[in-house]
CSV table of C-alpha atoms and ligand atoms in Angstrom, one decimal:
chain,number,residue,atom,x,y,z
A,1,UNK,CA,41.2,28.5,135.3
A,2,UNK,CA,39.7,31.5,134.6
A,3,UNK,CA,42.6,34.1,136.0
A,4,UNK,CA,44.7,32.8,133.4
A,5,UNK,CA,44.2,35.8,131.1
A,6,UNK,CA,46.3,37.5,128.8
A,7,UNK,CA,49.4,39.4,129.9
A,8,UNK,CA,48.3,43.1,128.7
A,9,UNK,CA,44.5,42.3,130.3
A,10,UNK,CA,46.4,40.8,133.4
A,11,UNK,CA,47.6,44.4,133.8
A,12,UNK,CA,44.7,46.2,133.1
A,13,UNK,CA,42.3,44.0,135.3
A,14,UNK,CA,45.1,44.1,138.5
A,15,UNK,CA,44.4,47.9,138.0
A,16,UNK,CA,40.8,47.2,138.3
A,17,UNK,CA,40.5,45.1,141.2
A,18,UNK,CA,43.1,46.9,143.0
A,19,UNK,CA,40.7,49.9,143.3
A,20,UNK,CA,37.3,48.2,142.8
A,21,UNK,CA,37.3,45.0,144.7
A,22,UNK,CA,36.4,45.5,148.2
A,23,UNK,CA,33.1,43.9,148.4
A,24,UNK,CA,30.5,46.2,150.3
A,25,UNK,CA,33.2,48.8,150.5
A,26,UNK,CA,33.9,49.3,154.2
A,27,UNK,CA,30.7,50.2,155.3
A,28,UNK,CA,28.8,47.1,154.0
A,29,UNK,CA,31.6,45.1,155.9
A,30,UNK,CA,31.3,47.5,159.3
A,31,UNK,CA,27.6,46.6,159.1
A,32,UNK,CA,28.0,43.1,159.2
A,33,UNK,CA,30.5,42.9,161.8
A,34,UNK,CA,28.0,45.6,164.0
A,35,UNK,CA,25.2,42.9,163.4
A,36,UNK,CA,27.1,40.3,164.4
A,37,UNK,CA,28.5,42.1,167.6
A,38,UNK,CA,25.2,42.5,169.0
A,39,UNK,CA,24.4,38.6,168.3
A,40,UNK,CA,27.7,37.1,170.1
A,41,UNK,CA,27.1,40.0,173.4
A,42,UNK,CA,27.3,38.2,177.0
A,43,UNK,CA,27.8,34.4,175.2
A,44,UNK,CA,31.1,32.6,175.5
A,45,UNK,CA,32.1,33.5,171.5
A,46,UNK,CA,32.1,37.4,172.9
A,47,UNK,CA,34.7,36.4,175.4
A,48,UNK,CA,37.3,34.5,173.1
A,49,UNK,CA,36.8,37.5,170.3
A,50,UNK,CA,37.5,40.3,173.0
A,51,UNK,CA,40.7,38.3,173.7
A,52,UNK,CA,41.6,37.5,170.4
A,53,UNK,CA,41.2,41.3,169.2
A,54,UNK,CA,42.0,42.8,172.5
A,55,UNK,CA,39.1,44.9,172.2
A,56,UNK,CA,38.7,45.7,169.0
A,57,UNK,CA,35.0,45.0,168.2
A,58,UNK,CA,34.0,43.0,165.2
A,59,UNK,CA,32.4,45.8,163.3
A,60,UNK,CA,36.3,47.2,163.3
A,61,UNK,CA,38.0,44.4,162.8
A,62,UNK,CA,35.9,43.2,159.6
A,63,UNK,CA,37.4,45.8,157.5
A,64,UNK,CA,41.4,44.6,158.3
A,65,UNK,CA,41.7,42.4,155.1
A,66,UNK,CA,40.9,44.9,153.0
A,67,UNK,CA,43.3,47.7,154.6
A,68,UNK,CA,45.9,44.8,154.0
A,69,UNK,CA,45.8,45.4,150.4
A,70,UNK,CA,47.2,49.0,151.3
A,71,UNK,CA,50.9,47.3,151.9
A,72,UNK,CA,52.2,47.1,147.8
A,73,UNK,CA,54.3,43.7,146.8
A,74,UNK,CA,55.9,46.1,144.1
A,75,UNK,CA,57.3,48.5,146.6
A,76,UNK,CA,59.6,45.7,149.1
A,77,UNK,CA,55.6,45.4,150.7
A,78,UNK,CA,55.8,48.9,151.9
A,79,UNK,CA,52.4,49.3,153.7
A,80,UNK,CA,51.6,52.6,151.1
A,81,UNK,CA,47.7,54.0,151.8
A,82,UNK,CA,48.2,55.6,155.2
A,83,UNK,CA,46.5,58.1,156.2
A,84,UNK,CA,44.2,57.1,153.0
A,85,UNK,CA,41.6,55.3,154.8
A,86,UNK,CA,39.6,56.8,157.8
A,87,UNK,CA,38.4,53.2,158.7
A,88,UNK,CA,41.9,51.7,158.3
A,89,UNK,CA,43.4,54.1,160.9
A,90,UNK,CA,43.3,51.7,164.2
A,91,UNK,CA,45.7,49.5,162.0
A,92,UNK,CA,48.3,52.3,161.3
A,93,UNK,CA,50.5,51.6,163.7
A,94,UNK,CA,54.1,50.4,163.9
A,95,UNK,CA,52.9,47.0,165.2
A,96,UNK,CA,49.1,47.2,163.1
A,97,UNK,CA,51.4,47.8,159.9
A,98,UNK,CA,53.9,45.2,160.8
A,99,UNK,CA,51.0,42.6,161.2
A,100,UNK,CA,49.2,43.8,157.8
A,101,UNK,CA,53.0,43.7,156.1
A,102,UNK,CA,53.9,40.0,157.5
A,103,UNK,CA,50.1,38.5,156.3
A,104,UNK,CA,50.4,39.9,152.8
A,105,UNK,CA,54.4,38.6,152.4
A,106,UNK,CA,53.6,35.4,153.5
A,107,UNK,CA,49.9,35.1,151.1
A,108,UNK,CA,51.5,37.1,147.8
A,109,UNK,CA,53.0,34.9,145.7
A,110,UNK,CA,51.4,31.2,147.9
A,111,UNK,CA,49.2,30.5,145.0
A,112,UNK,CA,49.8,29.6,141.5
A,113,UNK,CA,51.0,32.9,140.1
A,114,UNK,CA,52.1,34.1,137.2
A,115,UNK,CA,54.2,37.9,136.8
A,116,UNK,CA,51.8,40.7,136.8
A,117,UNK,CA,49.0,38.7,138.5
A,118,UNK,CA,47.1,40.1,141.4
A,119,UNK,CA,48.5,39.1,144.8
A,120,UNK,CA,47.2,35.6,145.9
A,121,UNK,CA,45.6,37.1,149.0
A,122,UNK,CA,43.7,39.7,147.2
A,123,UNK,CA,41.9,36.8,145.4
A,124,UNK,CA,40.7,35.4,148.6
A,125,UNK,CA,37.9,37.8,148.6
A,126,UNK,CA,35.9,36.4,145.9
A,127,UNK,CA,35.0,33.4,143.4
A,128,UNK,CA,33.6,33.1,139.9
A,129,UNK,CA,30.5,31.0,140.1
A,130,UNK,CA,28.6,31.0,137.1
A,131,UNK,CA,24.9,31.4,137.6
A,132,UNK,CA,23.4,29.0,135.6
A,133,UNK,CA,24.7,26.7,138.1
A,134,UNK,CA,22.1,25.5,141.3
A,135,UNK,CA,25.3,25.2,144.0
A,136,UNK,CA,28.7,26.0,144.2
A,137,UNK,CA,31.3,23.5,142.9
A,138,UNK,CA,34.9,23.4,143.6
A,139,UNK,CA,36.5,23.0,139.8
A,140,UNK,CA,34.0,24.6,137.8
A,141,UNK,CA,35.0,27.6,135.6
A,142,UNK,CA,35.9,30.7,137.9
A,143,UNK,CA,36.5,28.3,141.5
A,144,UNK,CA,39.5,27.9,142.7
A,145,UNK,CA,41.0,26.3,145.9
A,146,UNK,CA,42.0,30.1,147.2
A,147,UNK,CA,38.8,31.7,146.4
A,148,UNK,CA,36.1,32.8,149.2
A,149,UNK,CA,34.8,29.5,149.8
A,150,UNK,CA,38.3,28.1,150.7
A,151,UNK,CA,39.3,30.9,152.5
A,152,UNK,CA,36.6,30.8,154.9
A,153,UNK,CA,37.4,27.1,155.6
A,154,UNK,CA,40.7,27.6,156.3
A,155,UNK,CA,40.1,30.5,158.7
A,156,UNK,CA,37.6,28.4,160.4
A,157,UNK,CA,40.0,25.5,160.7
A,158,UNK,CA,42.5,27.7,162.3
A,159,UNK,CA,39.8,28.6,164.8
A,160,UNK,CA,39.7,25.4,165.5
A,161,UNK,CA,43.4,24.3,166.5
A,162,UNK,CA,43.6,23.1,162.6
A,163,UNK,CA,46.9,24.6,160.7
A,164,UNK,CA,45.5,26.0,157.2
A,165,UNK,CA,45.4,24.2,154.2
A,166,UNK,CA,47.7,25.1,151.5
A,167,UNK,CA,47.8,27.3,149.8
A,168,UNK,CA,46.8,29.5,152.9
A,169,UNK,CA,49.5,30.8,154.9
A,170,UNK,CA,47.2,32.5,158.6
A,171,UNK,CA,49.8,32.6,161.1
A,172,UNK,CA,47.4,32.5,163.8
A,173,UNK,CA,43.9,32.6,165.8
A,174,UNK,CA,43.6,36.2,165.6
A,175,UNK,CA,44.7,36.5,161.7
A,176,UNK,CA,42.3,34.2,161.6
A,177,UNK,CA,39.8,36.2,163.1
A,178,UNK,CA,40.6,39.3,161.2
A,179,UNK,CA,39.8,37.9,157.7
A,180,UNK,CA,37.0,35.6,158.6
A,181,UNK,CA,35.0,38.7,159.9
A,182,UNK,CA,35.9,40.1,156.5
A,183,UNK,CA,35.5,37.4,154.0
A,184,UNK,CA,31.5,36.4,155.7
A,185,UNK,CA,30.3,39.6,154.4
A,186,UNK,CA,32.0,39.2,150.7
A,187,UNK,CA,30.9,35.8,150.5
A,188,UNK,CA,27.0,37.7,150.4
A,189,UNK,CA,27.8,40.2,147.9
A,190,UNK,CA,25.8,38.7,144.7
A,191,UNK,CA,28.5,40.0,142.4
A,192,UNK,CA,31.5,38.1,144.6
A,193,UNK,CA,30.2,35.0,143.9
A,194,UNK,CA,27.9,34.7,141.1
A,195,UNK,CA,29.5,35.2,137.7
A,196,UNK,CA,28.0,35.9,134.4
A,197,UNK,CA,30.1,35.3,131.7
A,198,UNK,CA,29.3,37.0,128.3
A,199,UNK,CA,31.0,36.7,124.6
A,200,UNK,CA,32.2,39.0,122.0
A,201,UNK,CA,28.3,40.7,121.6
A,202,UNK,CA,27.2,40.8,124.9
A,203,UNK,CA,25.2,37.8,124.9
A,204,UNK,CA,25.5,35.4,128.2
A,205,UNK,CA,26.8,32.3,127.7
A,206,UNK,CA,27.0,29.4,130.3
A,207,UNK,CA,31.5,28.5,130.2
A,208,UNK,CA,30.2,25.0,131.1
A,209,UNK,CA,28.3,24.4,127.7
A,210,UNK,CA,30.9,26.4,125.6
A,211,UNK,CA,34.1,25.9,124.7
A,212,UNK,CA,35.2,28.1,127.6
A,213,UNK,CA,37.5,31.4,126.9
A,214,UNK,CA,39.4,33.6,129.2
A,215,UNK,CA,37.9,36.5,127.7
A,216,UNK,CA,34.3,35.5,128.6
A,217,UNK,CA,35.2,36.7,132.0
A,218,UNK,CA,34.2,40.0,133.5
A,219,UNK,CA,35.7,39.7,136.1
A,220,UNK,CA,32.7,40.2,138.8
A,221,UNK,CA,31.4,42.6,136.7
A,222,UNK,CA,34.4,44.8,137.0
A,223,UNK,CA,34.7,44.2,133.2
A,224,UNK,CA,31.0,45.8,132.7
A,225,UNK,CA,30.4,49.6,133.3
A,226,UNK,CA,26.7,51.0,133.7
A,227,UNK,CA,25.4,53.7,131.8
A,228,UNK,CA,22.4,55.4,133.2
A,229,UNK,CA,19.5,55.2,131.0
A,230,UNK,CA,18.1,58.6,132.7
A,231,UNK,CA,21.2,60.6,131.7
A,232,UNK,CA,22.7,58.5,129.1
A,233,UNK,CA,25.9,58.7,130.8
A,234,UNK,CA,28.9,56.1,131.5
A,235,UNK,CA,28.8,55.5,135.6
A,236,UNK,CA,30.9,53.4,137.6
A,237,UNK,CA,31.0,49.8,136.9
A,238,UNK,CA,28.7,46.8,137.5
A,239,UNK,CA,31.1,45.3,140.6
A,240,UNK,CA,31.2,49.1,142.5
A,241,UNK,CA,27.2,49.5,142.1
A,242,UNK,CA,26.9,46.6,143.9
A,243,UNK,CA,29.8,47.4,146.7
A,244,UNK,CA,28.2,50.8,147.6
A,245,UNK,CA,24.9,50.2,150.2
A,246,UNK,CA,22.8,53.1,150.7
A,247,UNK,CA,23.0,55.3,153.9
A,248,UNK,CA,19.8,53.4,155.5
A,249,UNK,CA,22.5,50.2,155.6
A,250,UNK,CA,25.2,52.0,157.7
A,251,UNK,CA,25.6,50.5,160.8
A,252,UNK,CA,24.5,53.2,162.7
A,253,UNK,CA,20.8,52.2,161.6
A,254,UNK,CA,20.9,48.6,162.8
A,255,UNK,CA,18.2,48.6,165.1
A,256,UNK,CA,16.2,46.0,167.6
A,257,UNK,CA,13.8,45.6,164.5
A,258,UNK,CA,17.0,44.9,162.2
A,259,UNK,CA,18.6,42.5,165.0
A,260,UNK,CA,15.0,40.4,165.3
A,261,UNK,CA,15.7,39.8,161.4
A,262,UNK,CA,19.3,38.7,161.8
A,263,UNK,CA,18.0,36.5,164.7
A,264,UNK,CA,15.3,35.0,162.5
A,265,UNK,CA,18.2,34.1,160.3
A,266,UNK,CA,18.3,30.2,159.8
A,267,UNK,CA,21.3,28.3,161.1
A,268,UNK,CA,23.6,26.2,158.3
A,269,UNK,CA,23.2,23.2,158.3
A,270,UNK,CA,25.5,20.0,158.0
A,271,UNK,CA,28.8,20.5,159.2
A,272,UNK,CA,30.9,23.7,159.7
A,273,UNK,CA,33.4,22.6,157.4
A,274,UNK,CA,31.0,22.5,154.2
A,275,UNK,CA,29.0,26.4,155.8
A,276,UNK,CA,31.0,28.1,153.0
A,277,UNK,CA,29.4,26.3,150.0
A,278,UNK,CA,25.8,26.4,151.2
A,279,UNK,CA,26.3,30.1,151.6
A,280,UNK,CA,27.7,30.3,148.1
A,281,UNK,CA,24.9,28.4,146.8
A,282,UNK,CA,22.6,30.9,148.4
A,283,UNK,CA,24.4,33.8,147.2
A,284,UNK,CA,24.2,32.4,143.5
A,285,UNK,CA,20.7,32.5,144.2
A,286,UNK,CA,20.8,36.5,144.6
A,287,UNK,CA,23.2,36.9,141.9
A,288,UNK,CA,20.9,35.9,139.4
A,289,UNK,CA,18.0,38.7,140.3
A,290,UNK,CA,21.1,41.1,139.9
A,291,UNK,CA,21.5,39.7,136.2
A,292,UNK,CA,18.1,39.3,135.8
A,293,UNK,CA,16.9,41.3,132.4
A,294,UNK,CA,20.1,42.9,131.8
A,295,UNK,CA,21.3,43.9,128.7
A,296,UNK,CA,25.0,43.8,127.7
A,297,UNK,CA,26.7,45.9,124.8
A,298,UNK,CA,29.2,44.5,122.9
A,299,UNK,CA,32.5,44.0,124.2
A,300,UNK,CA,34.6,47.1,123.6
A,301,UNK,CA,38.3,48.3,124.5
A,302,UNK,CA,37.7,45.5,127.3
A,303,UNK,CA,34.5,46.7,128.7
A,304,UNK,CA,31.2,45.6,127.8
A,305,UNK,CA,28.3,48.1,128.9
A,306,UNK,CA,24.9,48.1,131.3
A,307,UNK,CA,22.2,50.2,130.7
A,308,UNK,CA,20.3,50.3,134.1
A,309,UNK,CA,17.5,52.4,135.1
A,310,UNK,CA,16.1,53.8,138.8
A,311,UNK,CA,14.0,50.9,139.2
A,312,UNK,CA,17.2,48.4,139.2
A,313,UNK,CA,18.4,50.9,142.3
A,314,UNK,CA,15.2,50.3,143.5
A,315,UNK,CA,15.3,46.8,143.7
A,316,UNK,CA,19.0,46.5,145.1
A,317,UNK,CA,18.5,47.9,148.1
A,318,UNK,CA,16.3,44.6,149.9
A,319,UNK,CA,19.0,42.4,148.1
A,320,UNK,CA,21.6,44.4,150.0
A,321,UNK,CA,19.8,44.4,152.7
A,322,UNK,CA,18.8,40.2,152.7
A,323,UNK,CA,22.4,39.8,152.1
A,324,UNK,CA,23.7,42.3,155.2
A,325,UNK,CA,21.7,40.5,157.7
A,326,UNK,CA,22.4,36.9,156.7
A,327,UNK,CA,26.0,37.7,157.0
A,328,UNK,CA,26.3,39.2,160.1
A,329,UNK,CA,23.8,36.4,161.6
A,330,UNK,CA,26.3,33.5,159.7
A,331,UNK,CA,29.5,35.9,161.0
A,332,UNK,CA,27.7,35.1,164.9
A,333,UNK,CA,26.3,31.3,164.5
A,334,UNK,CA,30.4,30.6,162.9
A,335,UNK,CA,31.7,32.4,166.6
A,336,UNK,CA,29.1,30.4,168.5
A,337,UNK,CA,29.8,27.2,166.6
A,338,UNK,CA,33.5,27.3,167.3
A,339,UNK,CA,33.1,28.6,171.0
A,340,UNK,CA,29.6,27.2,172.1
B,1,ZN,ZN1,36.9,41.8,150.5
């Protein structure tokens, strides 16, 4: 599949997700998990979270797998970022580390895994979808049965009374709980689920109608750094533009008009086992206006380059926004759905 790249890249793109792959960045993920507080208030779902987090609200909580990838497989899984992370802090304790330590031993090395490859569970965040395709497809190029998609089934079955499937290793209800709230706001970042793949020039190309290539992959764009047309100069890359939301998205602006939006938000339909897919497939959807007119440089010292100008800022911003709001309303219908 597509992780199987080669060993000195392997290195250099662990670097690169390790720092850069957090999708939303915490306050993308507190935003969903605020929205989705105020959805599940008074029901039944409210009841079971409260006892499952003992009080931690899910605006707090959604943030938890991403503090797990604080506790380093290279150093005996010594929990290393504290103090690092204001929003990690509630999870710094002796038990809070011990909890973070025990997931990430137990989802390290669960998948297949080569040395020098990223720890399994840090992969759970995100898939590779190519955007030429209409849906998401388990065993197209970039999908994989421990990507974002499967993740969110297995914390659902877990939910349920269901053990996880392999290679999944969620001890219980409330890990469970922890990385669903997480993983239903990276499943609506465009760039953790919609992939474009380019060649040696820049040029997209569709890995399903070429002879497919590790090196096509950018790795969520973490393989693509922007260049501001305004001041000609390099800026963060593709992946980080996306995981940054503007101050206007914090959760401290979602409102009664912002709630009537997530409440306007359409249920899933079919069955709660297939939700992850059709929120895939509607996150593809987004991840092509994100590609849309872009122009890649040739591929260079392993990057290739963006230019992008104000007016792709501009039009980010309702994408984020769209994406926000569906998760945190699909974050409350999942709660309601599994405690009606
Ligand atoms: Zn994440």
């Amino acid at each position: 599949m597509s992780r199987q790249v080669r060993p000195v890249l392997v290195a250099l793109i662990a670097a690169l997700y390790a720092s850069a792959t957090s999708a939303w960045g915490p306050d993308g993920h507190h935003t969903v998990g605020a929205i989705a507080d105020r959805l599940v208030a008074g029901t039944h779902a409210q009841a079971q979270v409260d006892a499952l987090l003992g009080g931690l609200t899910l605006e707090q909580a959604a943030v938890w797998a991403d503090c797990a990838k604080g506790v380093d497989p290279g150093k005996d899984f010594a929990y290393t970022s504290a103090g690092r992370y204001p929003e990690c802090a509630i999870f710094e304790t002796a038990a809070g580390e011990a909890g973070m330590i025990d997931f990430v031993r137990r989802n390290d090395s669960n998948c297949p895994h080569a040395p020098g490859d990223p720890s399994c569970h840090t992969q759970y965040h995100y898939t590779d979808e190519a955007i030429e395709r209409r849906r998401y497809h388990l065993g197209d190029v970039g999908t994989r049965n421990f990507d974002v998609v499967a993740a969110i089934s297995a914390t659902i079955q877990v939910l349920r009374g269901e053990p996880a499937p392999a290679p999944f290793d969620i001890k219980d209800k409330r890990e469970a709980l922890l990385l669903l709230s997480h993983y239903v706001g990276d499943i609506t970042q465009p760039l953790h689920v919609g992939a474009v793949y380019l060649d040696a020039c820049g040029r997209v190309v569709d890995p399903a109608a070429v002879p497919f290539e590790p090196l096509m992959d950018t790795q969520g764009g973490n393989r693509i750094a922007t260049i501001r047309v305004a001041t000609n100069h390099r800026s963060e890359l593709l992946h980080a533009t996306w995981d940054d939301i503007p101050e206007a998205l914090h959760a401290n602006h979602v409102d009664a008009a912002w709630l009537a939006l997530a409440r306007a938000e359409p249920a899933t339909r079919g069955d709660i086992a297939g939700w992850s897919t059709e929120w895939a497939g509607t996150t593809l959807a987004q991840a092509r206006l994100a590609f849309k007119d872009l122009q890649f440089g040739p591929l260079a010292n392993g990057q290739w380059t963006v230019p992008l100008t104000g007016r792709y800022d501009d039009s980010m911003e309702p994408i984020k926004k769209r994406q926000l709001t569906a998760g945190g309303a699909r974050l409350a219908h999942t709660l309601m759905a599994i405690w009606p």
